[in-house]
Coordinates of C-alpha atoms in Angstrom, one line a residue:
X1 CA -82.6 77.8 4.2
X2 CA -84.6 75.6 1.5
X3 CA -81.5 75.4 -0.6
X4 CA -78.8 74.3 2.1
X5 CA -82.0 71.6 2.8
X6 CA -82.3 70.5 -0.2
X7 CA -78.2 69.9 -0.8
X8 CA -76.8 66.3 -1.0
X9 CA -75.6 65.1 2.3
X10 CA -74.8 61.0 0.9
X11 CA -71.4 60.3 2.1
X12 CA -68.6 60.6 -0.8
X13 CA -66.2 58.6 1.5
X14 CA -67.5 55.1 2.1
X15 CA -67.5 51.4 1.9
X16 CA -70.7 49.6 0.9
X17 CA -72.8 52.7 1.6
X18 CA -71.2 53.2 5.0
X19 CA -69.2 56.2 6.0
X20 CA -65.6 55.6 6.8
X21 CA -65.5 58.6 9.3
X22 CA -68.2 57.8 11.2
X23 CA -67.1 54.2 11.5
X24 CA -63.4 55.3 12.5
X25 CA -64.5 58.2 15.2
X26 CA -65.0 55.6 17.8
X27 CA -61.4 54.7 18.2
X28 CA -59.7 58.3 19.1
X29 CA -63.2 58.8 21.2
X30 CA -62.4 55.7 23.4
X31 CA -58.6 56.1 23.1
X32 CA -58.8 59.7 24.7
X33 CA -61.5 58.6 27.3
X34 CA -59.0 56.0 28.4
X35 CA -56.1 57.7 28.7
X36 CA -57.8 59.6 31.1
X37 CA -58.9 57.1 33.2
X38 CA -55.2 55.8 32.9
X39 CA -54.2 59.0 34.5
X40 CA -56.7 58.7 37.2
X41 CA -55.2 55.0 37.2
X42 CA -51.7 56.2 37.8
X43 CA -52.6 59.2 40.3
X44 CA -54.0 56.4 42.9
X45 CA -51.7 53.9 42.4
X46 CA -48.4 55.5 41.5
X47 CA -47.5 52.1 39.4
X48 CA -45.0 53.3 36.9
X49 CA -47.2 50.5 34.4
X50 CA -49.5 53.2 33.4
X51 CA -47.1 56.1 32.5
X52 CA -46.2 53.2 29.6
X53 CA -49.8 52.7 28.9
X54 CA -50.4 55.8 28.8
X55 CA -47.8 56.8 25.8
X56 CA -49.4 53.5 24.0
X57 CA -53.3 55.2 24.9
X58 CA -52.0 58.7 23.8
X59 CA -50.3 57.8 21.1
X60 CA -53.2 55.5 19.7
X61 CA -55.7 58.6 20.3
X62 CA -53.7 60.5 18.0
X63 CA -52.4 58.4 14.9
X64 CA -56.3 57.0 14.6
X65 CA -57.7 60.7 15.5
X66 CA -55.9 61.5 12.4
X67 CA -56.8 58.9 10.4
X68 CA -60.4 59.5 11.1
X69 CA -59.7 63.4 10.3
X70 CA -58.9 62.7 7.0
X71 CA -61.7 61.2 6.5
X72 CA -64.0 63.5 7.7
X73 CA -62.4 66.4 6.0
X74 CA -62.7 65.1 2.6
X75 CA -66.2 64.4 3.4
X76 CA -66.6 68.1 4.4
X77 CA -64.7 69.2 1.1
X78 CA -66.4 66.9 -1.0
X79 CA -70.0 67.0 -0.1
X80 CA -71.6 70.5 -0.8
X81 CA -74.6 69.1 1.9
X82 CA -71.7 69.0 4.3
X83 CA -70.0 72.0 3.6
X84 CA -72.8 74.4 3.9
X85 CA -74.0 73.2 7.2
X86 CA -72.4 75.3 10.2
X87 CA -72.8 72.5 12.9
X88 CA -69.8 70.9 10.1
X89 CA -67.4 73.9 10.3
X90 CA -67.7 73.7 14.3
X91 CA -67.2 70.1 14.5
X92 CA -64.3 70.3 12.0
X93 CA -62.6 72.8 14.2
X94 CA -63.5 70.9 17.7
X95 CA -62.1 68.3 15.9
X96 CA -59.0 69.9 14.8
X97 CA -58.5 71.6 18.3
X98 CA -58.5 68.0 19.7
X99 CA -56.2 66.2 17.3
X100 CA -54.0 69.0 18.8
X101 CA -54.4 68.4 22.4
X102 CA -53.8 64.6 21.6
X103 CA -50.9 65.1 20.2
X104 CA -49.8 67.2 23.0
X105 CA -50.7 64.9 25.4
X106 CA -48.8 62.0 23.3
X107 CA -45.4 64.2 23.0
X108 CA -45.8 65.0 26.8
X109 CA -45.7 61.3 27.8
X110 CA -43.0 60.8 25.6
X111 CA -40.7 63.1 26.2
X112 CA -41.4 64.3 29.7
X113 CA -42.9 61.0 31.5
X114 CA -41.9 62.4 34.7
X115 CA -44.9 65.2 34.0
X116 CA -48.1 62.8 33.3
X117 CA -49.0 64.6 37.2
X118 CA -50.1 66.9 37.3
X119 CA -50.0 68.2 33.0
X120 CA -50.8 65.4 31.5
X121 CA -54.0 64.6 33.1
X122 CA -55.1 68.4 33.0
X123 CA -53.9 67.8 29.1
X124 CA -56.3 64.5 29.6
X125 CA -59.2 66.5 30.6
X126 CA -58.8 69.1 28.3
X127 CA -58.7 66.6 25.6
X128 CA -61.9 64.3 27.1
X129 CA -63.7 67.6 27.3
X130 CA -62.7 68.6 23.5
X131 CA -64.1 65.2 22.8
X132 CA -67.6 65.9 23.9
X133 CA -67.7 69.3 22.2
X134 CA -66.4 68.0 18.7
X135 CA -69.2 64.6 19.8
X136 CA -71.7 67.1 20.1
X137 CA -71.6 68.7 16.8
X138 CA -70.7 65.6 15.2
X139 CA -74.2 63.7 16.8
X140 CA -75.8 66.8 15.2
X141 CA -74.6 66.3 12.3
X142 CA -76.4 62.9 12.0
X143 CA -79.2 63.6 14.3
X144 CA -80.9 66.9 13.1
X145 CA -79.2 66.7 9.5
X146 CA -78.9 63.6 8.7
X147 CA -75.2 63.2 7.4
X148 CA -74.1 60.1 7.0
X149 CA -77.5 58.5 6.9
X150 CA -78.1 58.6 3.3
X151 CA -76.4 56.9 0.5
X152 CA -75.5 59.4 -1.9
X153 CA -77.7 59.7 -5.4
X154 CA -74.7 59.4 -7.5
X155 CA -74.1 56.2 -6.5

């Protein structure tokens, strides 16, 4: 236990210090939040506006869910302090489950608009509920490890 403790944890992917992956989580997170409540949107209002909004949220969620994934998996692969930590193998496959479901839900509103109701907002939820599971682990990550927190030694 002393050992995994005791393993470098200083981001190796970062600009002035600061981790890119933690800086570019928050767009997907917000994207895939939003395209529920564009779904719930649509559902009340039956405006045909936020199908299109929709494919724009979806499709956002995914591309920077992606981008952010990169990221975050050559931290993973380059950080032994990140790589021996089990909460980082869980959020790494929460994470990869929901890039997934985004681009599910992004190829659903693109090719079948006519099914936003009822799959694409169960595809929603799933997602939004994906997002607090991969959130979780990643906030323990930071919180109770401290990843991301520290500049790295060899810098």
């Amino acid at each position: 236990m002393r050992a995994v403790a005791e393993k470098d944890v200083g981001s190796a992917v970062a600009v002035a210090g600061h981790p890119i992956h933690a800086m570019m989580v928050h767009f997907p997170i917000a994207l895939i939040i939003s395209t529920l409540g564009i779904d719930v949107l649509y559902w009340w209002t039956a405006d045909q506006f936020w199908v299109d909004v929709g494919v724009w949220s979806a499709g956002g969620a995914f591309v920077a869910g992606v981008l952010a994934a990169v990221a975050g998996t050559a931290e993973l692969l380059l950080v032994p302090g990140i790589r021996v930590r089990v909460a980082s193998w869980n959020h790494a496959v929460a994470a990869m489950t929901l890039i997934a479901v985004a681009g599910l839900n992004w190829g659903l509103r693109l090719y079948f608009p006519e099914q936003v109701l009822p799959h694409g907002i169960l595809v929603s939820l799933l997602a939004s509920a994906l997002t607090g599971l991969a959130g979780f682990y990643g906030g323990k990550l930071v919180l109770d490890h401290g990843i991301g927190l520290i500049i790295s030694t060899k810098q």
